[in-house]
Amino acid sequence: MESNAGTLSHPLSEAGRAKAGANVRDVWKEKGGTLVAGLLLPAFAIAIWQTAGSLGWISARFLPDPYTILKTFRELAATGELGADLGISLQRAAIGFLFGGSLGLLLGLLNGFSKTLDGLLDPTLQMIRMVPHLAVSPLIILWLGFDETSKIVIIALGAFFPLYLNTYLGIRMVDRKLIEVSQVLAYPRRKVLTRLILPAALPNILLGLRLSLAVSWLGLVVAELIGSQSGIGFLINIGKQDGVPSYIFVGVILFAVVGKLVDSFVQALERRLLKWNDSYLG
Amino acid sequence: MAESILEISSVSRVFVKNKSTVTALDRVSLNVKRGEFITLIGPSGCGKSTLLKIIAGLDTQLEGKVLLEGEEIVKPGIDKGFIFQEPRLFPWLTVEKNIAGDLSLRRPEIRDRVAELIELVRLQGFEKAYPKELSGGMAQRVAIARALLRNPKVLLLDEPFGALDAFTRTHMQEVLLEIWERNRTTMIFVTHDIDEAIFLANRVVILKPRPGSIRGIVPVDLPFPRKKASSSFQELRIKILNEFEKVDDLELESGFVI
Ligand SMILES: Nc1ncnc2c1ncn2[C@@H]1O[C@H](COP(=O)(O)OP(=O)(O)OP(=O)(O)O)[C@@H](O)[C@H]1O
Ligand SMILES: [Mg+2]
């Protein structure tokens, strides 16, 4: 039976792929098809989970059923508590990302362009990169205390490196043959930067942006779990202290959903900005 | 037509690479007349690209002198157009923006010129296309338009159609001749293909390797459009092939000495 399902879905998706270039509607149809197919298993799991919970096979103290989690979500949302926590978490992640990410972008650009600066800074940065930033977060908290600064530093530290490394690489890997074209066309120096090097490095910079955002979000989770009086991580901690597992579930699901949304946003941005890119497949 | 626009006098170029030296060019001299179409032909490694890069100002490590309209060439510039073997378009720019390059399409005179050139290289309808949507021949035509927009005094082409299939290649040769007949831009065109060299040129310059130098110059006085199958075309072909055989004989002799 399993093999049967496999042979059924395969030729369908193959056919869809073959036509994909020609017809946009086919692409959507196929995308919709794979979306439905992809949701089958989770839906099945949730159904079993719910049934098991309703029949009392699993203790709600350990694993609340999906409906209970949904109810908790609605209650928390209704009091405004959840919105406030989410707002604070988002704000922390955003501030940390802005600091770390923009510093990473800036140093990536500078070191990419200047051999002197590169020689001065890069070895040190590569050394720091080897230190797992989440492992030193207790130290950061010890130094800076439990207030906002320490959280933002933890997040910024994580956001820095992906943008730094990818921006730097993007600039250093610009095709020499295109540089030669800019010479032959006598581009002024400034335009070599703005019209050639930056656009050529853009795919890498956007990749760095995407990774930086993901790491920022991860840093936020860790920072809030280690200690905070607000935010989604705080909600999870309360769930742990008071023995309300559905709080933990609501928190974890929110972390996951927002993380995915942010990632999808950057992906959409990539699709828009990199539609010229031959190797970019979305 | 009689006045020379480009004077190459006794140009040598030696590459030094971990103690071994390669003489890519050895005292090459050539005068190119204004509006002339020169094709450079010769076996791989005889210094064709090296010579073209020197004229373009991309390579300045030379002995001897190259004068463009009496002035020494010291750096690349828009007065020396260059077409590479690959189109080398900027993949993030549309066709029209690739042609415009660092010049703004918002300037009406640029916009008009770009539109004119797009028509000249027969790419109407593809103004907004990205390079990945073009065939090799189309992309190379964009590269040609990009060079022409700058009104170069001389257009240097380094095996520009080498990567194209035979049909596209013939078509591109016709397009290039059409452009040349209209603009009378001085052309220096490198190729491996004897037919291509004869089909396009006023003069075919034959180079030989080790060290790279001019073996002979064959004027082509056939009227345009030329027929590759005609007997006069074939005669020239044999003449040039004979020149190559002389080169081979020389190499054989030196081979025996070693
Ligand atoms: N940057 C370089 N460094 C060292 N040697 C070089 C360099 N560029 C060219 N040469 C040498 O100079 C000689 C001529 O090279 P060039 O590229 O001009 O040949 P070519 O006639 O264009 O050959 P092809 O038809 O294969 O393109 C070759 O022996 C090559 O090895
Ligand atoms: Mg070459």
PDB file of N, CA, C and O in Angstrom, chain B residues 46-113:
ATOM      1  N   CYS B  46      49.656  32.175 -30.068  1.00  0.00           N
ATOM      2  CA  CYS B  46      50.586  32.988 -30.851  1.00  0.00           C
ATOM      3  C   CYS B  46      50.512  34.460 -30.453  1.00  0.00           C
ATOM      4  O   CYS B  46      51.170  35.295 -31.061  1.00  0.00           O
ATOM      5  N   GLY B  47      49.713  34.789 -29.455  1.00  0.00           N
ATOM      6  CA  GLY B  47      49.728  36.150 -28.925  1.00  0.00           C
ATOM      7  C   GLY B  47      48.615  37.056 -29.422  1.00  0.00           C
ATOM      8  O   GLY B  47      48.681  38.264 -29.253  1.00  0.00           O
ATOM      9  N   LYS B  48      47.583  36.465 -30.010  1.00  0.00           N
ATOM     10  CA  LYS B  48      46.475  37.281 -30.540  1.00  0.00           C
ATOM     11  C   LYS B  48      45.791  38.057 -29.416  1.00  0.00           C
ATOM     12  O   LYS B  48      45.604  39.278 -29.508  1.00  0.00           O
ATOM     13  N   SER B  49      45.419  37.350 -28.363  1.00  0.00           N
ATOM     14  CA  SER B  49      44.734  38.027 -27.249  1.00  0.00           C
ATOM     15  C   SER B  49      45.657  39.032 -26.586  1.00  0.00           C
ATOM     16  O   SER B  49      45.226  40.118 -26.179  1.00  0.00           O
ATOM     17  N   THR B  50      46.930  38.663 -26.461  1.00  0.00           N
ATOM     18  CA  THR B  50      47.897  39.571 -25.850  1.00  0.00           C
ATOM     19  C   THR B  50      47.960  40.888 -26.627  1.00  0.00           C
ATOM     20  O   THR B  50      47.911  41.967 -26.036  1.00  0.00           O
ATOM     21  N   LEU B  51      48.026  40.787 -27.946  1.00  0.00           N
ATOM     22  CA  LEU B  51      48.090  41.998 -28.777  1.00  0.00           C
ATOM     23  C   LEU B  51      46.830  42.846 -28.602  1.00  0.00           C
ATOM     24  O   LEU B  51      46.892  44.067 -28.435  1.00  0.00           O
ATOM     25  N   LEU B  52      45.675  42.171 -28.590  1.00  0.00           N
ATOM     26  CA  LEU B  52      44.414  42.895 -28.455  1.00  0.00           C
ATOM     27  C   LEU B  52      44.332  43.606 -27.099  1.00  0.00           C
ATOM     28  O   LEU B  52      43.891  44.751 -27.003  1.00  0.00           O
ATOM     29  N   LYS B  53      44.792  42.922 -26.043  1.00  0.00           N
ATOM     30  CA  LYS B  53      44.754  43.528 -24.710  1.00  0.00           C
ATOM     31  C   LYS B  53      45.688  44.722 -24.623  1.00  0.00           C
ATOM     32  O   LYS B  53      45.399  45.690 -23.908  1.00  0.00           O
ATOM     33  N   ILE B  54      46.779  44.651 -25.332  1.00  0.00           N
ATOM     34  CA  ILE B  54      47.703  45.789 -25.350  1.00  0.00           C
ATOM     35  C   ILE B  54      47.044  46.986 -26.038  1.00  0.00           C
ATOM     36  O   ILE B  54      47.081  48.110 -25.533  1.00  0.00           O
ATOM     37  N   ILE B  55      46.396  46.718 -27.184  1.00  0.00           N
ATOM     38  CA  ILE B  55      45.732  47.825 -27.888  1.00  0.00           C
ATOM     39  C   ILE B  55      44.612  48.400 -27.011  1.00  0.00           C
ATOM     40  O   ILE B  55      44.379  49.603 -26.985  1.00  0.00           O
ATOM     41  N   ALA B  56      43.941  47.526 -26.262  1.00  0.00           N
ATOM     42  CA  ALA B  56      42.841  47.990 -25.414  1.00  0.00           C
ATOM     43  C   ALA B  56      43.335  48.794 -24.219  1.00  0.00           C
ATOM     44  O   ALA B  56      42.559  49.480 -23.561  1.00  0.00           O
ATOM     45  N   GLY B  57      44.634  48.696 -23.914  1.00  0.00           N
ATOM     46  CA  GLY B  57      45.158  49.371 -22.736  1.00  0.00           C
ATOM     47  C   GLY B  57      44.987  48.556 -21.468  1.00  0.00           C
ATOM     48  O   GLY B  57      45.224  49.041 -20.374  1.00  0.00           O
ATOM     49  N   LEU B  58      44.564  47.296 -21.628  1.00  0.00           N
ATOM     50  CA  LEU B  58      44.400  46.421 -20.459  1.00  0.00           C
ATOM     51  C   LEU B  58      45.755  45.880 -20.006  1.00  0.00           C
ATOM     52  O   LEU B  58      45.920  45.479 -18.864  1.00  0.00           O
ATOM     53  N   ASP B  59      46.700  45.831 -20.938  1.00  0.00           N
ATOM     54  CA  ASP B  59      48.042  45.346 -20.640  1.00  0.00           C
ATOM     55  C   ASP B  59      49.026  46.440 -21.047  1.00  0.00           C
ATOM     56  O   ASP B  59      49.063  46.850 -22.202  1.00  0.00           O
ATOM     57  N   THR B  60      49.775  46.942 -20.066  1.00  0.00           N
ATOM     58  CA  THR B  60      50.686  48.049 -20.390  1.00  0.00           C
ATOM     59  C   THR B  60      52.146  47.657 -20.193  1.00  0.00           C
ATOM     60  O   THR B  60      53.034  48.507 -20.277  1.00  0.00           O
ATOM     61  N   GLN B  61      52.390  46.372 -19.929  1.00  0.00           N
ATOM     62  CA  GLN B  61      53.761  45.905 -19.697  1.00  0.00           C
ATOM     63  C   GLN B  61      54.442  45.556 -21.014  1.00  0.00           C
ATOM     64  O   GLN B  61      54.801  44.402 -21.208  1.00  0.00           O
ATOM     65  N   LEU B  62      54.556  46.519 -21.910  1.00  0.00           N
ATOM     66  CA  LEU B  62      55.092  46.167 -23.227  1.00  0.00           C
ATOM     67  C   LEU B  62      56.332  46.972 -23.559  1.00  0.00           C
ATOM     68  O   LEU B  62      56.605  48.010 -22.951  1.00  0.00           O
ATOM     69  N   GLU B  63      57.066  46.450 -24.530  1.00  0.00           N
ATOM     70  CA  GLU B  63      58.105  47.257 -25.159  1.00  0.00           C
ATOM     71  C   GLU B  63      57.558  47.693 -26.501  1.00  0.00           C
ATOM     72  O   GLU B  63      56.742  47.002 -27.086  1.00  0.00           O
ATOM     73  N   GLY B  64      58.044  48.824 -26.982  1.00  0.00           N
ATOM     74  CA  GLY B  64      57.538  49.342 -28.242  1.00  0.00           C
ATOM     75  C   GLY B  64      56.438  50.354 -27.997  1.00  0.00           C
ATOM     76  O   GLY B  64      56.277  50.846 -26.873  1.00  0.00           O
ATOM     77  N   LYS B  65      55.700  50.649 -29.059  1.00  0.00           N
ATOM     78  CA  LYS B  65      54.746  51.744 -28.955  1.00  0.00           C
ATOM     79  C   LYS B  65      53.451  51.415 -29.671  1.00  0.00           C
ATOM     80  O   LYS B  65      53.461  50.793 -30.736  1.00  0.00           O
ATOM     81  N   VAL B  66      52.342  51.809 -29.070  1.00  0.00           N
ATOM     82  CA  VAL B  66      51.072  51.724 -29.766  1.00  0.00           C
ATOM     83  C   VAL B  66      50.419  53.095 -29.717  1.00  0.00           C
ATOM     84  O   VAL B  66      50.208  53.654 -28.637  1.00  0.00           O
ATOM     85  N   LEU B  67      50.141  53.661 -30.887  1.00  0.00           N
ATOM     86  CA  LEU B  67      49.523  54.982 -30.942  1.00  0.00           C
ATOM     87  C   LEU B  67      48.133  54.887 -31.542  1.00  0.00           C
ATOM     88  O   LEU B  67      47.942  54.286 -32.599  1.00  0.00           O
ATOM     89  N   LEU B  68      47.169  55.474 -30.837  1.00  0.00           N
ATOM     90  CA  LEU B  68      45.822  55.589 -31.382  1.00  0.00           C
ATOM     91  C   LEU B  68      45.595  57.057 -31.713  1.00  0.00           C
ATOM     92  O   LEU B  68      45.652  57.908 -30.823  1.00  0.00           O
ATOM     93  N   GLU B  69      45.383  57.352 -32.958  1.00  0.00           N
ATOM     94  CA  GLU B  69      45.312  58.734 -33.443  1.00  0.00           C
ATOM     95  C   GLU B  69      46.482  59.555 -32.910  1.00  0.00           C
ATOM     96  O   GLU B  69      46.308  60.666 -32.421  1.00  0.00           O
ATOM     97  N   GLY B  70      47.655  58.961 -32.982  1.00  0.00           N
ATOM     98  CA  GLY B  70      48.868  59.668 -32.605  1.00  0.00           C
ATOM     99  C   GLY B  70      49.158  59.725 -31.121  1.00  0.00           C
ATOM    100  O   GLY B  70      50.205  60.198 -30.709  1.00  0.00           O
ATOM    101  N   GLU B  71      48.212  59.224 -30.293  1.00  0.00           N
ATOM    102  CA  GLU B  71      48.456  59.293 -28.857  1.00  0.00           C
ATOM    103  C   GLU B  71      48.720  57.917 -28.285  1.00  0.00           C
ATOM    104  O   GLU B  71      48.046  56.945 -28.625  1.00  0.00           O
ATOM    105  N   GLU B  72      49.700  57.846 -27.389  1.00  0.00           N
ATOM    106  CA  GLU B  72      50.074  56.576 -26.812  1.00  0.00           C
ATOM    107  C   GLU B  72      48.946  56.032 -25.931  1.00  0.00           C
ATOM    108  O   GLU B  72      48.296  56.780 -25.199  1.00  0.00           O
ATOM    109  N   ILE B  73      48.746  54.720 -26.011  1.00  0.00           N
ATOM    110  CA  ILE B  73      47.694  54.098 -25.214  1.00  0.00           C
ATOM    111  C   ILE B  73      48.258  53.751 -23.840  1.00  0.00           C
ATOM    112  O   ILE B  73      49.214  52.986 -23.727  1.00  0.00           O
ATOM    113  N   VAL B  74      47.692  54.353 -22.800  1.00  0.00           N
ATOM    114  CA  VAL B  74      48.219  54.089 -21.461  1.00  0.00           C
ATOM    115  C   VAL B  74      47.221  53.375 -20.567  1.00  0.00           C
ATOM    116  O   VAL B  74      47.594  52.746 -19.581  1.00  0.00           O
ATOM    117  N   LYS B  75      45.931  53.483 -20.895  1.00  0.00           N
ATOM    118  CA  LYS B  75      44.947  52.793 -20.062  1.00  0.00           C
ATOM    119  C   LYS B  75      43.692  52.497 -20.876  1.00  0.00           C
ATOM    120  O   LYS B  75      43.505  53.055 -21.964  1.00  0.00           O
ATOM    121  N   PRO B  76      42.827  51.599 -20.362  1.00  0.00           N
ATOM    122  CA  PRO B  76      41.596  51.315 -21.106  1.00  0.00           C
ATOM    123  C   PRO B  76      40.717  52.553 -21.173  1.00  0.00           C
ATOM    124  O   PRO B  76      40.815  53.444 -20.333  1.00  0.00           O
ATOM    125  N   GLY B  77      39.888  52.636 -22.169  1.00  0.00           N
ATOM    126  CA  GLY B  77      38.993  53.783 -22.291  1.00  0.00           C
ATOM    127  C   GLY B  77      37.923  53.486 -23.311  1.00  0.00           C
ATOM    128  O   GLY B  77      38.037  52.517 -24.070  1.00  0.00           O
ATOM    129  N   ILE B  78      36.898  54.326 -23.333  1.00  0.00           N
ATOM    130  CA  ILE B  78      35.768  54.024 -24.204  1.00  0.00           C
ATOM    131  C   ILE B  78      36.099  54.241 -25.676  1.00  0.00           C
ATOM    132  O   ILE B  78      35.348  53.832 -26.558  1.00  0.00           O
ATOM    133  N   ASP B  79      37.246  54.867 -25.970  1.00  0.00           N
ATOM    134  CA  ASP B  79      37.625  55.019 -27.383  1.00  0.00           C
ATOM    135  C   ASP B  79      38.123  53.696 -27.969  1.00  0.00           C
ATOM    136  O   ASP B  79      38.320  53.576 -29.162  1.00  0.00           O
ATOM    137  N   LYS B  80      38.348  52.697 -27.069  1.00  0.00           N
ATOM    138  CA  LYS B  80      38.782  51.382 -27.532  1.00  0.00           C
ATOM    139  C   LYS B  80      37.755  50.351 -27.072  1.00  0.00           C
ATOM    140  O   LYS B  80      37.755  49.934 -25.926  1.00  0.00           O
ATOM    141  N   GLY B  81      36.835  49.995 -27.953  1.00  0.00           N
ATOM    142  CA  GLY B  81      35.803  49.022 -27.587  1.00  0.00           C
ATOM    143  C   GLY B  81      36.380  47.623 -27.558  1.00  0.00           C
ATOM    144  O   GLY B  81      37.291  47.311 -28.325  1.00  0.00           O
ATOM    145  N   PHE B  82      35.866  46.779 -26.663  1.00  0.00           N
ATOM    146  CA  PHE B  82      36.408  45.416 -26.569  1.00  0.00           C
ATOM    147  C   PHE B  82      35.265  44.422 -26.463  1.00  0.00           C
ATOM    148  O   PHE B  82      34.387  44.563 -25.620  1.00  0.00           O
ATOM    149  N   ILE B  83      35.288  43.431 -27.344  1.00  0.00           N
ATOM    150  CA  ILE B  83      34.309  42.348 -27.257  1.00  0.00           C
ATOM    151  C   ILE B  83      35.064  41.074 -26.912  1.00  0.00           C
ATOM    152  O   ILE B  83      35.981  40.687 -27.633  1.00  0.00           O
ATOM    153  N   PHE B  84      34.687  40.453 -25.810  1.00  0.00           N
ATOM    154  CA  PHE B  84      35.363  39.237 -25.372  1.00  0.00           C
ATOM    155  C   PHE B  84      34.728  38.011 -26.030  1.00  0.00           C
ATOM    156  O   PHE B  84      33.666  38.102 -26.639  1.00  0.00           O
ATOM    157  N   GLN B  85      35.383  36.886 -25.869  1.00  0.00           N
ATOM    158  CA  GLN B  85      34.826  35.662 -26.439  1.00  0.00           C
ATOM    159  C   GLN B  85      33.452  35.360 -25.835  1.00  0.00           C
ATOM    160  O   GLN B  85      32.546  34.944 -26.537  1.00  0.00           O
ATOM    161  N   GLU B  86      33.310  35.583 -24.533  1.00  0.00           N
ATOM    162  CA  GLU B  86      32.001  35.425 -23.898  1.00  0.00           C
ATOM    163  C   GLU B  86      31.361  36.816 -23.839  1.00  0.00           C
ATOM    164  O   GLU B  86      32.061  37.816 -23.772  1.00  0.00           O
ATOM    165  N   PRO B  87      30.039  36.883 -23.842  1.00  0.00           N
ATOM    166  CA  PRO B  87      29.384  38.206 -23.859  1.00  0.00           C
ATOM    167  C   PRO B  87      29.711  39.056 -22.623  1.00  0.00           C
ATOM    168  O   PRO B  87      29.765  40.270 -22.710  1.00  0.00           O
ATOM    169  N   ARG B  88      29.927  38.417 -21.490  1.00  0.00           N
ATOM    170  CA  ARG B  88      30.246  39.130 -20.246  1.00  0.00           C
ATOM    171  C   ARG B  88      29.255  40.240 -19.942  1.00  0.00           C
ATOM    172  O   ARG B  88      29.649  41.385 -19.670  1.00  0.00           O
ATOM    173  N   LEU B  89      27.988  39.914 -20.003  1.00  0.00           N
ATOM    174  CA  LEU B  89      26.974  40.887 -19.610  1.00  0.00           C
ATOM    175  C   LEU B  89      26.832  40.866 -18.100  1.00  0.00           C
ATOM    176  O   LEU B  89      27.173  39.886 -17.444  1.00  0.00           O
ATOM    177  N   PHE B  90      26.305  41.966 -17.549  1.00  0.00           N
ATOM    178  CA  PHE B  90      26.016  41.986 -16.120  1.00  0.00           C
ATOM    179  C   PHE B  90      24.672  41.286 -15.915  1.00  0.00           C
ATOM    180  O   PHE B  90      23.643  41.782 -16.394  1.00  0.00           O
ATOM    181  N   PRO B  91      24.667  40.138 -15.232  1.00  0.00           N
ATOM    182  CA  PRO B  91      23.451  39.330 -15.189  1.00  0.00           C
ATOM    183  C   PRO B  91      22.266  40.017 -14.496  1.00  0.00           C
ATOM    184  O   PRO B  91      21.123  39.635 -14.717  1.00  0.00           O
ATOM    185  N   TRP B  92      22.534  41.011 -13.667  1.00  0.00           N
ATOM    186  CA  TRP B  92      21.433  41.650 -12.930  1.00  0.00           C
ATOM    187  C   TRP B  92      20.817  42.809 -13.699  1.00  0.00           C
ATOM    188  O   TRP B  92      19.904  43.453 -13.222  1.00  0.00           O
ATOM    189  N   LEU B  93      21.342  43.104 -14.888  1.00  0.00           N
ATOM    190  CA  LEU B  93      20.796  44.208 -15.666  1.00  0.00           C
ATOM    191  C   LEU B  93      20.046  43.684 -16.893  1.00  0.00           C
ATOM    192  O   LEU B  93      20.437  42.684 -17.490  1.00  0.00           O
ATOM    193  N   THR B  94      18.989  44.385 -17.263  1.00  0.00           N
ATOM    194  CA  THR B  94      18.271  44.038 -18.483  1.00  0.00           C
ATOM    195  C   THR B  94      19.135  44.410 -19.685  1.00  0.00           C
ATOM    196  O   THR B  94      20.150  45.074 -19.549  1.00  0.00           O
ATOM    197  N   VAL B  95      18.693  43.972 -20.860  1.00  0.00           N
ATOM    198  CA  VAL B  95      19.445  44.230 -22.090  1.00  0.00           C
ATOM    199  C   VAL B  95      19.750  45.713 -22.247  1.00  0.00           C
ATOM    200  O   VAL B  95      20.908  46.122 -22.427  1.00  0.00           O
ATOM    201  N   GLU B  96      18.713  46.562 -22.119  1.00  0.00           N
ATOM    202  CA  GLU B  96      18.961  47.993 -22.366  1.00  0.00           C
ATOM    203  C   GLU B  96      19.883  48.590 -21.309  1.00  0.00           C
ATOM    204  O   GLU B  96      20.710  49.446 -21.607  1.00  0.00           O
ATOM    205  N   LYS B  97      19.746  48.107 -20.062  1.00  0.00           N
ATOM    206  CA  LYS B  97      20.620  48.646 -19.018  1.00  0.00           C
ATOM    207  C   LYS B  97      22.043  48.141 -19.165  1.00  0.00           C
ATOM    208  O   LYS B  97      23.001  48.825 -18.808  1.00  0.00           O
ATOM    209  N   ASN B  98      22.186  46.910 -19.684  1.00  0.00           N
ATOM    210  CA  ASN B  98      23.521  46.415 -19.963  1.00  0.00           C
ATOM    211  C   ASN B  98      24.211  47.269 -21.010  1.00  0.00           C
ATOM    212  O   ASN B  98      25.399  47.573 -20.896  1.00  0.00           O
ATOM    213  N   ILE B  99      23.455  47.640 -22.029  1.00  0.00           N
ATOM    214  CA  ILE B  99      24.040  48.462 -23.088  1.00  0.00           C
ATOM    215  C   ILE B  99      24.416  49.833 -22.531  1.00  0.00           C
ATOM    216  O   ILE B  99      25.498  50.351 -22.775  1.00  0.00           O
ATOM    217  N   ALA B 100      23.520  50.403 -21.726  1.00  0.00           N
ATOM    218  CA  ALA B 100      23.784  51.730 -21.165  1.00  0.00           C
ATOM    219  C   ALA B 100      24.930  51.684 -20.157  1.00  0.00           C
ATOM    220  O   ALA B 100      25.719  52.618 -20.068  1.00  0.00           O
ATOM    221  N   GLY B 101      25.025  50.596 -19.389  1.00  0.00           N
ATOM    222  CA  GLY B 101      26.114  50.468 -18.413  1.00  0.00           C
ATOM    223  C   GLY B 101      26.064  51.545 -17.361  1.00  0.00           C
ATOM    224  O   GLY B 101      25.044  51.714 -16.692  1.00  0.00           O
ATOM    225  N   ASP B 102      27.134  52.316 -17.236  1.00  0.00           N
ATOM    226  CA  ASP B 102      27.165  53.338 -16.193  1.00  0.00           C
ATOM    227  C   ASP B 102      26.475  54.630 -16.642  1.00  0.00           C
ATOM    228  O   ASP B 102      26.403  55.583 -15.888  1.00  0.00           O
ATOM    229  N   LEU B 103      25.990  54.644 -17.887  1.00  0.00           N
ATOM    230  CA  LEU B 103      25.279  55.838 -18.360  1.00  0.00           C
ATOM    231  C   LEU B 103      23.790  55.693 -18.054  1.00  0.00           C
ATOM    232  O   LEU B 103      23.246  54.595 -18.109  1.00  0.00           O
ATOM    233  N   SER B 104      23.140  56.804 -17.740  1.00  0.00           N
ATOM    234  CA  SER B 104      21.755  56.723 -17.312  1.00  0.00           C
ATOM    235  C   SER B 104      20.799  56.731 -18.497  1.00  0.00           C
ATOM    236  O   SER B 104      20.872  57.586 -19.376  1.00  0.00           O
ATOM    237  N   LEU B 105      19.866  55.758 -18.467  1.00  0.00           N
ATOM    238  CA  LEU B 105      18.852  55.707 -19.518  1.00  0.00           C
ATOM    239  C   LEU B 105      17.861  56.855 -19.397  1.00  0.00           C
ATOM    240  O   LEU B 105      17.020  57.066 -20.266  1.00  0.00           O
ATOM    241  N   ARG B 106      17.940  57.576 -18.281  1.00  0.00           N
ATOM    242  CA  ARG B 106      17.019  58.708 -18.135  1.00  0.00           C
ATOM    243  C   ARG B 106      17.433  59.889 -19.004  1.00  0.00           C
ATOM    244  O   ARG B 106      16.648  60.776 -19.267  1.00  0.00           O
ATOM    245  N   ARG B 107      18.697  59.869 -19.420  1.00  0.00           N
ATOM    246  CA  ARG B 107      19.113  60.933 -20.351  1.00  0.00           C
ATOM    247  C   ARG B 107      18.551  60.598 -21.731  1.00  0.00           C
ATOM    248  O   ARG B 107      18.837  59.542 -22.284  1.00  0.00           O
ATOM    249  N   PRO B 108      17.773  61.521 -22.300  1.00  0.00           N
ATOM    250  CA  PRO B 108      17.090  61.217 -23.562  1.00  0.00           C
ATOM    251  C   PRO B 108      18.048  60.823 -24.683  1.00  0.00           C
ATOM    252  O   PRO B 108      17.758  59.912 -25.446  1.00  0.00           O
ATOM    253  N   GLU B 109      19.220  61.487 -24.741  1.00  0.00           N
ATOM    254  CA  GLU B 109      20.124  61.169 -25.864  1.00  0.00           C
ATOM    255  C   GLU B 109      20.663  59.743 -25.724  1.00  0.00           C
ATOM    256  O   GLU B 109      20.850  59.046 -26.716  1.00  0.00           O
ATOM    257  N   ILE B 110      20.887  59.305 -24.473  1.00  0.00           N
ATOM    258  CA  ILE B 110      21.346  57.924 -24.251  1.00  0.00           C
ATOM    259  C   ILE B 110      20.226  56.947 -24.616  1.00  0.00           C
ATOM    260  O   ILE B 110      20.440  55.947 -25.313  1.00  0.00           O
ATOM    261  N   ARG B 111      19.020  57.273 -24.143  1.00  0.00           N
ATOM    262  CA  ARG B 111      17.887  56.395 -24.405  1.00  0.00           C
ATOM    263  C   ARG B 111      17.681  56.201 -25.910  1.00  0.00           C
ATOM    264  O   ARG B 111      17.510  55.081 -26.389  1.00  0.00           O
ATOM    265  N   ASP B 112      17.768  57.289 -26.643  1.00  0.00           N
ATOM    266  CA  ASP B 112      17.577  57.204 -28.093  1.00  0.00           C
ATOM    267  C   ASP B 112      18.662  56.371 -28.761  1.00  0.00           C
ATOM    268  O   ASP B 112      18.394  55.543 -29.613  1.00  0.00           O
ATOM    269  N   ARG B 113      19.916  56.614 -28.337  1.00  0.00           N
ATOM    270  CA  ARG B 113      21.037  55.876 -28.916  1.00  0.00           C
ATOM    271  C   ARG B 113      20.899  54.380 -28.622  1.00  0.00           C
ATOM    272  O   ARG B 113      21.145  53.536 -29.492  1.00  0.00           O
TER     273      ARG B 113
END
